Amino acid sequence: MRKKSALRSISVKVEPPSSLTPAERTSILEVCARLRPLDGPLIPILHGIQSALGYVPNDGVPLIAAELNLSRAEVHGVVTFYHYFRKERPGRHVVHVCRAEACQSVGAVALETHAKKVLGIDFHQTTPDGAVSLEPVYCLGNCALGPSVMIDDRLQGRVSPKRFDALIAKARAQT
Ligand code: FES
């Protein structure tokens, strides 16, 4: 009869390496430390991270969960519930096209179609060269001057398809 081995096998779950850069990690920890004292800190923290990094990285979820003593599923559930939170690293320029009613009544639908066509992407996507991300927005508070577009932090009014092309060319030339 064979002797039973004294050694038992133990299964160890190996986490895949994180894609977070050291700077992203530091930023996430800084935002968590700053906003954790708030009542219901998760949403403000996610906003803070998106504001600092331009998105909420998937690999940041375990870090946020650990900092807030929540499960990963809880944090992941909130990040995915709100479309506002971007899950992918954004392009060098983020273009928001207003889809609300006042802008739609003065040409925003045609502008949106044009933007998607010339950039070759849909909403929530980034051009393959990483230059431009396209996002929808529902009113930029510039209704009297629609169609309105926000390119990075700059609000633009009365944006025709032709002007859109010029603004994008200018943005691309900056990087
Ligand atoms: S509806 Fe477009 S800015 Fe208000």
CSV table of C-alpha atoms and ligand atoms in Angstrom, one decimal, residues 98-104 108 137-148 155, ligand 1:
chain,number,residue,atom,x,y,z
A,98,CYS,CA,-24.9,67.9,-27.3
A,99,ARG,CA,-27.9,65.6,-28.0
A,100,ALA,CA,-30.5,67.5,-26.1
A,101,GLU,CA,-33.6,69.0,-27.6
A,102,ALA,CA,-32.7,72.6,-28.2
A,103,CYS,CA,-29.5,71.6,-30.1
A,104,GLN,CA,-31.3,68.9,-32.0
A,108,ALA,CA,-27.3,68.6,-33.8
A,137,VAL,CA,-23.9,65.0,-23.6
A,138,TYR,CA,-27.3,66.2,-22.7
A,139,CYS,CA,-27.2,70.0,-22.6
A,140,LEU,CA,-24.1,72.1,-22.1
A,141,GLY,CA,-26.1,75.1,-20.9
A,142,ASN,CA,-25.5,76.8,-24.3
A,143,CYS,CA,-28.9,76.1,-25.8
A,144,ALA,CA,-29.3,79.5,-27.5
A,145,LEU,CA,-26.1,78.9,-29.5
A,146,GLY,CA,-26.6,75.3,-30.6
A,147,PRO,CA,-25.5,73.0,-32.0
A,148,SER,CA,-23.1,72.9,-29.1
A,155,LEU,CA,-17.4,75.1,-25.2
B,1,FES,S1,-29.6,71.7,-25.6
B,1,FES,FE1,-27.5,71.7,-26.3
B,1,FES,S2,-26.6,73.1,-25.0
B,1,FES,FE2,-28.6,73.0,-24.2
